[in-house]
Amino acid sequence: MKKIQKGAEPDKLTQYRQLRPANTWKQCAKDKDRKVQIQNQLKLDQGGLCAYCEIDLKPAYGNDAADLRVEHFHPKTDASTQHNWHLDWQNLLACCHGGSRSDVVDSGSRHTSPDHSCDVPKADNDWDDIILNPLHLPASLCLFKFNRADGSISVNIAHCQQAGVDESKAQATIDMLRLDSTRLRNLRELVLNNLNEQLRNMMLAGYTTEEARMRLTKTELKKDDHGNWPAFFSAIRSYLGSAAEQQLNTINYKG
């Protein structure tokens, strides 16, 4: 999970909420153009990554469904107040299907039922005070660290303490969203092993470890031409260490 910097609310959502303030997300999403505009803005804000696990949100291809859906961080069904969580722009996130759909694009690696993650175990639970909200994370520090050998994720306790983030809440985020699932471990391991192989080849070519890390940071830890961050951004950031932090500071990274 990484920091998300929310952009401007899509005008079609604003207009719809003004006309139908009590309606549900399902009703709102019936209009394809409106739904697509909202999804596109969410993807843009998130750099094309799932708000929880950071897998790349792939579009539909052929007969395969997109690995993307709109998630409500706070349960949209909460009727304890007059607030309509269904249509609250600050409550909307884009996330993957968490391994739950067999018809999703790249299903060979992305469909792993019952090995689910992200909003699948979260469902309609109110975990506002239990897990971290990606909108409220610091951009300056990576709160998680990753093991290249097996792709596992753990809490970076030092960074949590430095950022004033409750480390038990960070651990709950991993556990309850199942961010250390076998599927996600395997996918992160592939990314990190590829980085390690590039680093090794650069060092064989005569670069120092730090020089190689800096070169990798400049080529790997950046948005593509469509405004997308690389999949598993935080894992790459963690692996590249201080070189990544220098580069992110250079580009004034905000999330």
PDB file of N, CA and C in Angstrom, residues 179-215:
ATOM      1  N   LEU A 179      -2.343  -9.029   2.307  1.00  0.00           N
ATOM      2  CA  LEU A 179      -1.325  -8.521   1.385  1.00  0.00           C
ATOM      3  C   LEU A 179      -0.102  -9.426   1.320  1.00  0.00           C
ATOM      4  N   ASP A 180      -0.048 -10.427   2.185  1.00  0.00           N
ATOM      5  CA  ASP A 180       1.053 -11.392   2.145  1.00  0.00           C
ATOM      6  C   ASP A 180       0.567 -12.744   1.627  1.00  0.00           C
ATOM      7  N   SER A 181      -0.487 -12.711   0.828  1.00  0.00           N
ATOM      8  CA  SER A 181      -1.019 -13.956   0.258  1.00  0.00           C
ATOM      9  C   SER A 181      -0.006 -14.578  -0.692  1.00  0.00           C
ATOM     10  N   THR A 182      -0.165 -15.851  -0.943  1.00  0.00           N
ATOM     11  CA  THR A 182       0.765 -16.572  -1.823  1.00  0.00           C
ATOM     12  C   THR A 182       0.801 -15.951  -3.210  1.00  0.00           C
ATOM     13  N   ARG A 183      -0.368 -15.584  -3.739  1.00  0.00           N
ATOM     14  CA  ARG A 183      -0.418 -14.971  -5.078  1.00  0.00           C
ATOM     15  C   ARG A 183       0.414 -13.696  -5.136  1.00  0.00           C
ATOM     16  N   LEU A 184       0.238 -12.820  -4.143  1.00  0.00           N
ATOM     17  CA  LEU A 184       0.968 -11.559  -4.144  1.00  0.00           C
ATOM     18  C   LEU A 184       2.449 -11.767  -3.874  1.00  0.00           C
ATOM     19  N   ARG A 185       2.770 -12.708  -3.026  1.00  0.00           N
ATOM     20  CA  ARG A 185       4.182 -13.038  -2.799  1.00  0.00           C
ATOM     21  C   ARG A 185       4.850 -13.453  -4.111  1.00  0.00           C
ATOM     22  N   ASN A 186       4.190 -14.342  -4.836  1.00  0.00           N
ATOM     23  CA  ASN A 186       4.765 -14.850  -6.087  1.00  0.00           C
ATOM     24  C   ASN A 186       4.957 -13.731  -7.112  1.00  0.00           C
ATOM     25  N   LEU A 187       3.980 -12.857  -7.225  1.00  0.00           N
ATOM     26  CA  LEU A 187       4.075 -11.766  -8.191  1.00  0.00           C
ATOM     27  C   LEU A 187       5.167 -10.770  -7.811  1.00  0.00           C
ATOM     28  N   ARG A 188       5.270 -10.453  -6.527  1.00  0.00           N
ATOM     29  CA  ARG A 188       6.327  -9.536  -6.080  1.00  0.00           C
ATOM     30  C   ARG A 188       7.697 -10.164  -6.234  1.00  0.00           C
ATOM     31  N   GLU A 189       7.788 -11.453  -5.971  1.00  0.00           N
ATOM     32  CA  GLU A 189       9.075 -12.141  -6.099  1.00  0.00           C
ATOM     33  C   GLU A 189       9.610 -12.039  -7.525  1.00  0.00           C
ATOM     34  N   LEU A 190       8.728 -12.186  -8.511  1.00  0.00           N
ATOM     35  CA  LEU A 190       9.145 -12.060  -9.912  1.00  0.00           C
ATOM     36  C   LEU A 190       9.713 -10.670 -10.191  1.00  0.00           C
ATOM     37  N   VAL A 191       9.031  -9.638  -9.698  1.00  0.00           N
ATOM     38  CA  VAL A 191       9.479  -8.261  -9.910  1.00  0.00           C
ATOM     39  C   VAL A 191      10.838  -8.022  -9.258  1.00  0.00           C
ATOM     40  N   LEU A 192      10.973  -8.467  -8.014  1.00  0.00           N
ATOM     41  CA  LEU A 192      12.208  -8.217  -7.272  1.00  0.00           C
ATOM     42  C   LEU A 192      13.377  -9.027  -7.809  1.00  0.00           C
ATOM     43  N   ASN A 193      13.114 -10.244  -8.260  1.00  0.00           N
ATOM     44  CA  ASN A 193      14.191 -11.046  -8.844  1.00  0.00           C
ATOM     45  C   ASN A 193      14.670 -10.444 -10.158  1.00  0.00           C
ATOM     46  N   ASN A 194      13.742  -9.882 -10.918  1.00  0.00           N
ATOM     47  CA  ASN A 194      14.123  -9.210 -12.160  1.00  0.00           C
ATOM     48  C   ASN A 194      15.018  -8.007 -11.868  1.00  0.00           C
ATOM     49  N   LEU A 195      14.662  -7.236 -10.848  1.00  0.00           N
ATOM     50  CA  LEU A 195      15.494  -6.104 -10.445  1.00  0.00           C
ATOM     51  C   LEU A 195      16.870  -6.566  -9.994  1.00  0.00           C
ATOM     52  N   ASN A 196      16.880  -7.626  -9.237  1.00  0.00           N
ATOM     53  CA  ASN A 196      18.151  -8.128  -8.725  1.00  0.00           C
ATOM     54  C   ASN A 196      19.062  -8.604  -9.855  1.00  0.00           C
ATOM     55  N   GLU A 197      18.465  -9.215 -10.870  1.00  0.00           N
ATOM     56  CA  GLU A 197      19.247  -9.672 -12.020  1.00  0.00           C
ATOM     57  C   GLU A 197      19.824  -8.477 -12.786  1.00  0.00           C
ATOM     58  N   GLN A 198      19.025  -7.417 -12.943  1.00  0.00           N
ATOM     59  CA  GLN A 198      19.531  -6.216 -13.607  1.00  0.00           C
ATOM     60  C   GLN A 198      20.659  -5.591 -12.799  1.00  0.00           C
ATOM     61  N   LEU A 199      20.490  -5.561 -11.491  1.00  0.00           N
ATOM     62  CA  LEU A 199      21.526  -5.006 -10.612  1.00  0.00           C
ATOM     63  C   LEU A 199      22.813  -5.809 -10.722  1.00  0.00           C
ATOM     64  N   ARG A 200      22.689  -7.118 -10.713  1.00  0.00           N
ATOM     65  CA  ARG A 200      23.865  -7.989 -10.812  1.00  0.00           C
ATOM     66  C   ARG A 200      24.602  -7.770 -12.132  1.00  0.00           C
ATOM     67  N   ASN A 201      23.869  -7.656 -13.236  1.00  0.00           N
ATOM     68  CA  ASN A 201      24.498  -7.446 -14.538  1.00  0.00           C
ATOM     69  C   ASN A 201      25.212  -6.099 -14.610  1.00  0.00           C
ATOM     70  N   MET A 202      24.632  -5.072 -13.994  1.00  0.00           N
ATOM     71  CA  MET A 202      25.285  -3.762 -13.965  1.00  0.00           C
ATOM     72  C   MET A 202      26.583  -3.807 -13.170  1.00  0.00           C
ATOM     73  N   MET A 203      26.571  -4.533 -12.080  1.00  0.00           N
ATOM     74  CA  MET A 203      27.771  -4.642 -11.268  1.00  0.00           C
ATOM     75  C   MET A 203      28.857  -5.444 -11.996  1.00  0.00           C
ATOM     76  N   LEU A 204      28.444  -6.445 -12.739  1.00  0.00           N
ATOM     77  CA  LEU A 204      29.399  -7.195 -13.553  1.00  0.00           C
ATOM     78  C   LEU A 204      29.995  -6.318 -14.646  1.00  0.00           C
ATOM     79  N   ALA A 205      29.219  -5.312 -15.066  1.00  0.00           N
ATOM     80  CA  ALA A 205      29.696  -4.383 -16.099  1.00  0.00           C
ATOM     81  C   ALA A 205      30.592  -3.289 -15.528  1.00  0.00           C
ATOM     82  N   GLY A 206      30.759  -3.284 -14.197  1.00  0.00           N
ATOM     83  CA  GLY A 206      31.703  -2.343 -13.594  1.00  0.00           C
ATOM     84  C   GLY A 206      31.102  -1.269 -12.711  1.00  0.00           C
ATOM     85  N   TYR A 207      29.789  -1.208 -12.616  1.00  0.00           N
ATOM     86  CA  TYR A 207      29.160  -0.209 -11.743  1.00  0.00           C
ATOM     87  C   TYR A 207      29.261  -0.636 -10.281  1.00  0.00           C
ATOM     88  N   THR A 208      29.384   0.351  -9.398  1.00  0.00           N
ATOM     89  CA  THR A 208      29.306   0.046  -7.976  1.00  0.00           C
ATOM     90  C   THR A 208      27.855  -0.273  -7.631  1.00  0.00           C
ATOM     91  N   THR A 209      27.647  -0.852  -6.468  1.00  0.00           N
ATOM     92  CA  THR A 209      26.287  -1.183  -6.052  1.00  0.00           C
ATOM     93  C   THR A 209      25.405   0.059  -6.023  1.00  0.00           C
ATOM     94  N   GLU A 210      25.933   1.158  -5.481  1.00  0.00           N
ATOM     95  CA  GLU A 210      25.143   2.379  -5.373  1.00  0.00           C
ATOM     96  C   GLU A 210      24.867   2.989  -6.746  1.00  0.00           C
ATOM     97  N   GLU A 211      25.873   2.950  -7.638  1.00  0.00           N
ATOM     98  CA  GLU A 211      25.666   3.458  -8.995  1.00  0.00           C
ATOM     99  C   GLU A 211      24.597   2.649  -9.722  1.00  0.00           C
ATOM    100  N   ALA A 212      24.658   1.334  -9.552  1.00  0.00           N
ATOM    101  CA  ALA A 212      23.693   0.464 -10.212  1.00  0.00           C
ATOM    102  C   ALA A 212      22.284   0.708  -9.675  1.00  0.00           C
ATOM    103  N   ARG A 213      22.173   0.868  -8.363  1.00  0.00           N
ATOM    104  CA  ARG A 213      20.863   1.129  -7.767  1.00  0.00           C
ATOM    105  C   ARG A 213      20.283   2.457  -8.262  1.00  0.00           C
ATOM    106  N   MET A 214      21.140   3.457  -8.385  1.00  0.00           N
ATOM    107  CA  MET A 214      20.664   4.756  -8.843  1.00  0.00           C
ATOM    108  C   MET A 214      20.195   4.696 -10.298  1.00  0.00           C
ATOM    109  N   ARG A 215      20.929   3.986 -11.125  1.00  0.00           N
ATOM    110  CA  ARG A 215      20.525   3.833 -12.527  1.00  0.00           C
ATOM    111  C   ARG A 215      19.202   3.072 -12.631  1.00  0.00           C
TER     112      ARG A 215
END
